[in-house]
Amino acid sequence: MKRLFIIIIAICVAAGFAFAQEKQLTVPVVKIELTAGPGQEQTSTLCNICHSADYITMQPKSSKATWAGSVTKMRKVFGAPISDAEAETITNYLSANYGNGK
Amino acid sequence: MEDFSLTRRNLLKGAGAFVALSALGGLPDIVSAGPRMVRFPEKTDMILLTNRPPQLETPLPFFKEMITPNEAVFVRWHISQLPTAVNLATWRIKVSGNVENELSLSMDDLKKFEKVGYTAVLQCSGNGRSFAEPRVLGGQWGNGAMANVTWAGARLKDILNKAGIKAGSVDISFNGLDKPPLPTVPDFVKSLAVDKAMEDDIIVAYEMNGKELPMLNGFPARLVVPGWYGTYWVKCLSDITVLAAPFDGFWVKSAYRVPDTDCGCIEPGTAPKKTVPVTRMNTRTLIVNPMDGTTLKAKADAEIMGLAFSSNHSIVDVIVSVDGGTTWKKARLGKDMGRYSWIQFFFPWKPEKPGRYTIMAKATNSVGESQPFDATWNPPGYYWNKVEKTVVTVK
């Protein structure tokens, strides 16, 4: 009995001070709605491949040139699988719904 | 080595202070209006910037505390395939490349190196980006992409010496367990020049405030480069590679760069001629109390309180103005926790007359570096450190 007690204490101490042997991570999925309008579907799909669409919604209202530059960066720098036609649709959508009128 | 090696007792004292604060109910209530709040694994309610990869900002009230509790430390990842699990039985840090002996270090191996620690500010280079004018794309952080944490771990230098850096080595690259979503997206790898990497104070940290790291902050170990922006503090560290040629990965060569000028800034809205990598943090302050837009009572005692820090030099002076910068007085500085830590400042104030007051605070470090009165600007929105203005109404 006495012996068992000592062993249990030893295990508790080890568990209390040692690291967790394994840690898991499940990042919750947050629903992000893009504004309805022409091009919303392409944008929600294609701009959601590598990151969530809040990469768009958190941005300041921006000019069409700025959005066009961003879409180009995603394609040229990060290899986004987006065609010229899709890029145009998305740029128009972003400037209409997340634009600053410029 | 000055004010570097913290004894274990000091480390514990730091952790104790946090526990005491929490017990006293020092942790803030989260305001529900405004920003979207989320609670992710091992974290408290944080401001959601992005979901995948996660970017979570610390709510302002936490900055009333000297040490930022682990669950409130901001979260910033770049590429979306985060590790879903880490098992210490199999996790290793591989040290390879231009070395005499390749190493494969387990957590136990890491803990065999001398354990050292200190309190240091971790801050994202884009902290404050949302204030840039003209606005720029990127993580739209307010002031909450910073934290003051007591780190502990093994010296990078000791690890590198064990591996034995071969002559002719130039850079050392650091990779973590996060992976790109598509093969065309560059893996998040950072590098330091060999001379920088061999500095005494850079550690591979396996403790934050005396506890293991939350997964979202880099469990089981991350690089800590005190005084430099968080971009170098690679999380879930898995590979250290010694290179005989300059590192040319995307996240050093093309991203995290500022104009090659003294302030890292240029005329707003223009393009830089030449850029250099983001490195040292600049000097900054944050007024935490009273908060902007709040109302105070006339003839009642109020205390202006905030924090200040500056890369690798202690803050020696914080001056405060309550009249929009016309007159200034010295604030009292709080406990000095070393040159990498932030320091708190306190300024007793009793506004006599009702009206609108503009409170400002300006810090200077031990080598005379301070803050600009006007906002500086660069295209990626880095290095925000202008003297802040907090406007309050007195009734």
XYZ file of C-alpha atoms in Angstrom:
497
model
C 0.000 0.000 0.000
C 2.695 2.385 1.050
C 4.744 1.519 -1.987
C 1.880 2.168 -4.393
C 1.312 5.588 -2.866
C 4.876 6.644 -3.549
C 4.631 5.567 -7.131
C 1.435 7.518 -7.638
C 3.021 10.636 -6.212
C 5.928 10.176 -8.552
C 3.571 9.955 -11.521
C 1.608 13.030 -10.432
C 4.767 15.057 -10.031
C 5.981 13.979 -13.439
C 2.661 14.853 -15.050
C 2.489 18.195 -13.277
C 5.922 19.449 -14.235
C 6.683 17.683 -17.456
C 5.337 18.861 -20.792
C 2.270 17.402 -22.315
C 3.667 14.590 -24.423
C 1.308 15.381 -27.244
C -0.660 18.497 -28.099
C -3.347 18.737 -30.716
C -4.719 21.679 -32.579
C -8.036 22.016 -34.319
C -8.585 25.559 -35.502
C -12.327 26.326 -35.397
C -13.920 27.327 -38.681
C -15.511 30.769 -38.632
C -18.209 31.534 -41.197
C -17.297 34.457 -43.443
C -19.935 35.824 -45.814
C -18.827 37.882 -48.776
C -21.243 40.589 -49.944
C -23.726 39.296 -52.546
C -23.158 40.500 -56.127
C -21.825 39.463 -59.535
C -18.556 37.562 -59.070
C -19.220 36.608 -55.452
C -19.206 32.911 -56.264
C -15.829 32.937 -58.047
C -14.340 35.116 -55.332
C -15.660 32.935 -52.479
C -14.285 29.841 -54.150
C -10.985 30.960 -55.651
C -9.915 33.398 -52.946
C -10.671 30.774 -50.314
C -8.184 28.131 -51.495
C -5.088 29.228 -49.578
C -6.654 31.383 -46.880
C -10.072 32.296 -45.533
C -12.045 35.076 -47.201
C -11.561 37.382 -44.214
C -8.215 38.156 -45.851
C -10.530 40.219 -48.096
C -13.124 41.444 -45.602
C -10.593 42.805 -43.083
C -8.948 45.065 -45.676
C -9.621 48.781 -45.935
C -11.905 49.846 -48.787
C -9.461 50.041 -51.688
C -9.203 51.325 -55.241
C -9.717 49.079 -58.243
C -6.004 49.371 -59.021
C -5.133 48.166 -55.526
C -7.465 45.161 -55.791
C -6.179 44.382 -59.288
C -2.641 44.476 -57.884
C -3.607 42.126 -55.072
C -5.239 39.609 -57.424
C -2.160 39.745 -59.663
C 0.097 39.157 -56.645
C -1.931 36.081 -55.650
C -1.556 34.670 -59.157
C 2.021 35.655 -60.004
C 3.700 35.384 -56.605
C 1.674 32.643 -54.908
C 0.534 30.730 -58.008
C -3.211 31.098 -57.455
C -4.937 28.878 -60.050
C -7.038 31.711 -61.474
C -7.548 32.434 -65.193
C -7.379 35.899 -66.783
C -11.171 35.961 -67.137
C -11.719 34.910 -63.541
C -9.200 37.502 -62.357
C -11.151 40.212 -64.159
C -14.468 39.075 -62.673
C -12.957 38.962 -59.179
C -11.279 42.365 -59.522
C -14.576 43.920 -60.647
C -16.388 42.242 -57.770
C -13.831 43.422 -55.184
C -13.834 46.977 -56.445
C -17.655 47.078 -56.526
C -18.120 45.584 -53.041
C -14.914 46.359 -51.151
C -13.870 49.449 -53.082
C -13.473 53.106 -52.233
C -15.008 54.385 -55.449
C -11.614 55.009 -57.087
C 25.338 39.704 -21.268
C 24.112 42.541 -19.017
C 20.613 42.047 -17.693
C 20.300 38.847 -19.632
C 20.556 35.738 -17.516
C 17.554 35.641 -15.252
C 17.769 33.289 -12.355
C 15.101 30.716 -11.969
C 13.836 32.679 -8.958
C 13.307 35.798 -11.044
C 11.558 33.767 -13.666
C 9.224 32.361 -11.058
C 8.588 35.810 -9.624
C 7.446 36.985 -13.037
C 5.057 34.085 -13.360
C 3.837 34.665 -9.801
C 2.945 38.263 -10.549
C 0.683 37.112 -13.343
C -1.076 34.540 -11.173
C -1.645 37.194 -8.513
C -3.135 39.627 -11.034
C -5.524 37.021 -12.383
C -6.593 36.113 -8.858
C -7.376 39.768 -8.135
C -9.618 39.874 -11.164
C -7.088 41.956 -13.084
C -8.090 40.291 -16.329
C -10.291 42.513 -18.439
C -13.876 42.125 -19.479
C -14.111 41.758 -23.210
C -16.148 44.385 -24.982
C -18.655 42.604 -27.162
C -19.524 45.475 -29.504
C -17.271 46.180 -32.464
C -14.622 43.655 -33.421
C -15.435 40.008 -33.846
C -14.207 37.987 -30.876
C -13.254 34.328 -31.051
C -11.925 31.769 -28.626
C -9.390 29.414 -30.217
C -7.613 26.462 -28.532
C -5.551 27.505 -25.483
C -6.437 31.158 -26.110
C -8.832 33.560 -24.436
C -11.358 35.739 -26.300
C -9.293 37.427 -28.988
C -10.033 39.836 -31.829
C -10.384 37.873 -35.068
C -8.404 39.240 -37.989
C -8.318 36.068 -40.043
C -9.452 32.500 -39.511
C -7.218 30.429 -41.811
C -4.353 30.830 -41.186
C -5.269 32.329 -37.807
C -4.385 35.921 -36.974
C -5.729 36.942 -33.577
C -5.206 40.278 -31.868
C -4.900 40.913 -28.132
C -7.692 43.077 -26.689
C -6.316 46.376 -25.342
C -7.184 45.864 -21.624
C -4.554 43.103 -21.351
C -1.871 45.766 -21.781
C -2.585 46.986 -18.267
C -0.528 43.988 -17.184
C 3.247 43.917 -17.111
C 3.322 40.331 -18.382
C 0.925 39.228 -21.087
C -0.711 35.943 -20.102
C -0.077 33.107 -22.566
C -3.729 32.796 -23.504
C -3.825 36.469 -24.526
C -0.620 36.599 -26.611
C -1.452 37.529 -30.233
C -1.398 34.881 -32.932
C 0.050 35.331 -36.412
C 0.611 32.594 -39.013
C 1.346 33.067 -42.704
C 0.627 29.802 -44.476
C -2.437 27.775 -43.702
C -1.320 24.180 -43.106
C -0.704 24.374 -39.377
C 0.442 21.294 -37.489
C -2.667 19.511 -36.191
C -0.701 17.647 -33.534
C 2.823 17.581 -32.142
C 4.084 14.553 -30.267
C 7.275 15.040 -28.285
C 8.160 11.381 -28.765
C 8.794 12.087 -32.438
C 9.266 15.882 -32.664
C 12.883 16.882 -33.273
C 14.823 19.977 -34.239
C 17.152 19.011 -37.028
C 20.388 20.990 -37.269
C 22.049 20.427 -40.629
C 23.780 22.011 -43.600
C 27.291 23.422 -43.342
C 28.020 21.830 -39.915
C 30.553 19.372 -38.480
C 27.887 17.223 -36.801
C 24.253 17.058 -37.782
C 21.972 17.112 -34.755
C 18.494 15.810 -34.162
C 17.363 17.320 -30.872
C 14.443 16.040 -28.823
C 12.843 18.154 -26.094
C 14.964 16.269 -23.550
C 18.111 17.098 -25.526
C 17.071 20.752 -25.689
C 16.602 20.816 -21.927
C 20.135 19.516 -21.398
C 21.573 22.814 -22.623
C 21.893 25.542 -19.994
C 18.463 27.022 -19.404
C 18.348 30.788 -19.750
C 15.561 33.314 -19.878
C 14.452 36.925 -19.841
C 11.391 39.032 -20.389
C 11.102 40.341 -23.939
C 8.538 42.053 -26.117
C 7.277 40.072 -29.087
C 5.813 42.428 -31.652
C 4.626 41.963 -35.217
C 6.257 44.367 -37.706
C 2.723 45.193 -38.874
C 1.459 46.185 -35.423
C -0.545 49.383 -35.960
C -0.884 48.833 -39.730
C -4.562 49.818 -39.636
C -3.506 53.386 -38.718
C -1.387 53.847 -41.873
C -2.471 56.691 -44.127
C -2.844 56.019 -47.020
C -4.178 52.647 -45.894
C -2.337 49.525 -47.043
C -3.358 45.897 -47.540
C -2.208 43.318 -44.998
C -3.187 42.217 -41.496
C -5.233 45.151 -40.172
C -3.773 45.189 -36.670
C -4.611 47.870 -34.149
C -2.137 48.033 -31.263
C -2.689 44.432 -30.195
C 0.040 42.576 -32.108
C 2.487 42.775 -29.217
C 3.106 40.952 -25.958
C 5.545 41.059 -23.051
C 6.503 37.525 -22.114
C 9.095 35.804 -19.933
C 10.790 33.322 -22.237
C 13.080 30.459 -21.298
C 14.976 27.902 -23.304
C 18.373 27.004 -24.724
C 20.796 29.442 -26.323
C 20.835 29.120 -30.102
C 24.599 29.692 -29.889
C 25.068 26.628 -27.651
C 23.120 24.497 -30.114
C 25.121 25.838 -33.057
C 28.399 25.298 -31.223
C 27.429 21.710 -30.541
C 26.766 21.220 -34.248
C 29.954 23.103 -35.150
C 29.517 25.744 -37.832
C 31.966 25.163 -40.676
C 34.117 27.976 -42.038
C 32.529 29.906 -44.881
C 29.002 29.817 -43.433
C 26.963 32.942 -44.161
C 23.331 32.566 -43.100
C 21.298 30.252 -40.918
C 17.726 29.464 -41.892
C 14.872 28.476 -39.600
C 11.829 26.470 -40.587
C 8.791 25.399 -38.587
C 6.112 22.725 -38.899
C 3.664 24.942 -40.805
C 3.298 24.066 -44.476
C 2.010 25.935 -47.543
C -1.531 25.269 -48.789
C -0.322 24.756 -52.387
C 3.164 23.862 -53.656
C 3.395 27.256 -55.393
C 3.179 29.120 -52.076
C 6.644 29.577 -50.542
C 7.182 27.777 -47.230
C 7.611 30.158 -44.291
C 11.361 30.070 -43.684
C 13.395 32.900 -42.127
C 17.115 33.471 -41.810
C 19.696 35.292 -39.702
C 23.281 36.096 -40.622
C 25.700 33.809 -38.743
C 27.046 36.687 -36.606
C 23.545 37.656 -35.517
C 22.553 34.039 -34.833
C 25.599 33.595 -32.573
C 24.606 36.481 -30.267
C 24.261 35.404 -26.632
C 20.626 36.331 -26.182
C 18.909 34.453 -28.986
C 17.192 31.370 -27.608
C 15.136 28.410 -28.693
C 12.344 28.903 -26.173
C 10.286 26.049 -24.781
C 8.670 28.088 -22.008
C 6.442 31.133 -22.030
C 5.832 32.590 -18.580
C 6.985 29.342 -16.977
C 4.591 27.192 -18.990
C 4.792 25.300 -22.250
C 3.858 27.284 -25.349
C 0.283 27.216 -26.644
C 0.160 25.417 -30.012
C -0.948 28.661 -31.676
C 2.159 30.414 -30.292
C 4.576 27.738 -31.459
C 4.563 24.639 -29.219
C 6.884 22.903 -28.530
C 9.616 25.518 -29.191
C 10.112 28.741 -31.088
C 13.011 30.987 -31.879
C 13.211 34.138 -29.752
C 15.216 37.018 -31.232
C 14.817 39.691 -28.542
C 14.756 43.259 -29.811
C 13.852 42.201 -33.361
C 10.370 41.965 -34.837
C 8.362 38.759 -34.488
C 8.840 37.691 -38.094
C 12.124 36.012 -37.056
C 10.632 34.203 -34.068
C 9.839 31.030 -36.051
C 7.181 28.890 -34.361
C 7.023 25.069 -33.989
C 10.715 25.105 -34.918
C 11.793 21.974 -36.802
C 14.842 22.822 -38.918
C 17.948 24.922 -38.426
C 20.082 24.929 -41.542
C 23.549 26.455 -41.777
C 24.148 27.871 -45.241
C 27.358 28.592 -47.152
C 25.485 30.979 -49.482
C 23.101 33.862 -48.682
C 19.558 32.678 -47.958
C 17.184 33.736 -50.718
C 13.781 32.474 -49.565
C 10.676 34.527 -50.354
C 9.937 35.631 -46.769
C 13.356 37.306 -46.480
C 14.130 38.314 -50.054
C 10.689 39.591 -51.084
C 8.570 39.962 -47.937
C 9.174 41.719 -44.624
C 11.212 44.487 -46.188
C 11.262 48.223 -45.548
C 12.684 51.157 -47.511
C 16.437 51.511 -47.039
C 16.212 54.822 -45.158
C 16.989 55.705 -41.507
C 13.343 55.471 -40.444
C 12.429 52.638 -42.811
C 9.879 55.090 -44.150
C 9.265 57.137 -47.288
C 6.898 59.861 -48.527
C 3.369 58.415 -48.062
C 2.001 56.796 -51.202
C 5.358 56.538 -52.992
C 7.498 53.510 -53.859
C 10.922 52.816 -52.289
C 14.086 52.856 -54.417
C 15.758 50.125 -52.408
C 14.566 47.899 -49.566
C 16.227 46.028 -46.692
C 14.880 43.335 -44.345
C 12.861 44.333 -41.281
C 15.134 43.968 -38.223
C 15.224 45.923 -34.927
C 12.080 47.199 -33.336
C 11.826 50.944 -32.957
C 10.828 52.892 -29.833
C 7.160 53.112 -29.005
C 4.595 53.790 -26.327
C 0.981 52.911 -25.808
C -1.367 54.762 -23.493
C -3.532 52.096 -21.892
C -5.406 54.195 -19.353
C -7.501 56.227 -19.867
C -8.671 54.751 -23.141
C -9.351 56.899 -26.162
C -12.854 58.320 -26.263
C -13.660 57.765 -22.587
C -15.133 60.301 -20.160
C -13.505 61.331 -16.866
C -14.755 63.398 -13.939
C -13.435 66.918 -13.346
C -11.465 67.435 -10.120
C -11.146 63.672 -9.613
C -7.818 61.874 -9.448
C -7.029 60.003 -12.623
C -3.904 58.069 -13.440
C -2.469 58.018 -16.921
C -0.799 54.680 -17.435
C 0.866 52.994 -20.337
C 3.837 51.042 -21.584
C 6.989 51.793 -23.524
C 9.722 49.688 -25.099
C 12.572 49.932 -27.530
C 14.314 46.984 -29.150
C 17.434 46.168 -27.106
C 17.825 49.376 -25.090
C 16.055 50.243 -21.845
C 13.579 53.086 -21.778
C 15.070 55.811 -19.590
C 12.480 58.527 -19.999
C 8.779 58.869 -20.747
C 7.247 62.325 -20.941
C 3.520 62.949 -20.870
C 1.437 65.856 -22.110
C -2.225 66.425 -21.240
C -2.601 69.500 -23.451
C -1.939 68.052 -26.871
C 1.826 68.476 -26.750
C 2.175 72.082 -25.549
C 3.688 71.204 -22.161
C 5.383 68.001 -21.065
C 6.263 66.414 -17.727
C 8.181 63.304 -16.803
C 6.165 60.194 -15.976
C 7.181 57.789 -13.223
C 8.594 54.557 -14.567
C 7.575 51.176 -13.125
C 9.651 48.103 -12.438
C 12.606 47.573 -14.778
C 12.507 44.018 -16.093
C 15.470 44.370 -18.411
C 16.200 46.032 -21.696
C 14.086 43.694 -23.837
C 10.982 44.079 -21.700
C 8.481 46.866 -21.808
C 8.292 49.215 -18.875
C 5.140 50.753 -17.470
C 4.760 54.477 -16.920
C 2.435 56.284 -14.557
C 1.362 59.911 -14.477
C -1.013 61.219 -11.821
C -3.515 63.688 -13.235
C -6.421 65.683 -11.833
C -8.162 67.575 -14.640
C -9.580 70.766 -13.101
C -11.891 71.984 -15.861
C -14.390 70.155 -18.086
C -13.432 69.896 -21.737
C -11.628 67.740 -24.261
C -8.055 66.776 -23.424
C -5.427 65.269 -25.689
C -3.028 63.040 -23.786
C 0.304 62.152 -25.363
C 3.290 60.059 -24.267
C 6.793 59.957 -25.728
C 9.573 57.572 -24.749
C 13.343 57.773 -25.141
C 15.780 54.888 -24.725
C 19.265 54.791 -23.196
C 20.953 55.652 -26.500
C 18.630 58.569 -27.237
C 16.277 56.920 -29.705
C 12.729 58.236 -29.464
C 9.479 58.486 -31.398
C 8.345 60.767 -34.233
C 5.419 63.188 -33.749
C 4.177 62.576 -37.262
C 3.239 59.201 -38.660
C 5.858 57.494 -40.786
C 4.758 55.407 -43.762
C 6.003 52.551 -45.930
C 4.128 50.374 -48.455
C 3.841 47.216 -46.295
C 2.672 49.189 -43.239
C 5.519 48.281 -40.872
C 7.229 50.155 -37.999
C 4.253 52.169 -36.682
C 5.559 54.154 -33.675
C 4.321 57.710 -33.773
C 3.658 59.515 -30.485
C 0.088 58.447 -29.739
C -2.787 60.754 -28.956
C -5.533 59.686 -26.624
C -8.487 62.045 -26.521
C -10.751 62.069 -23.466
C -13.685 64.206 -22.359
C -13.750 65.638 -18.846
C -17.182 66.466 -17.396
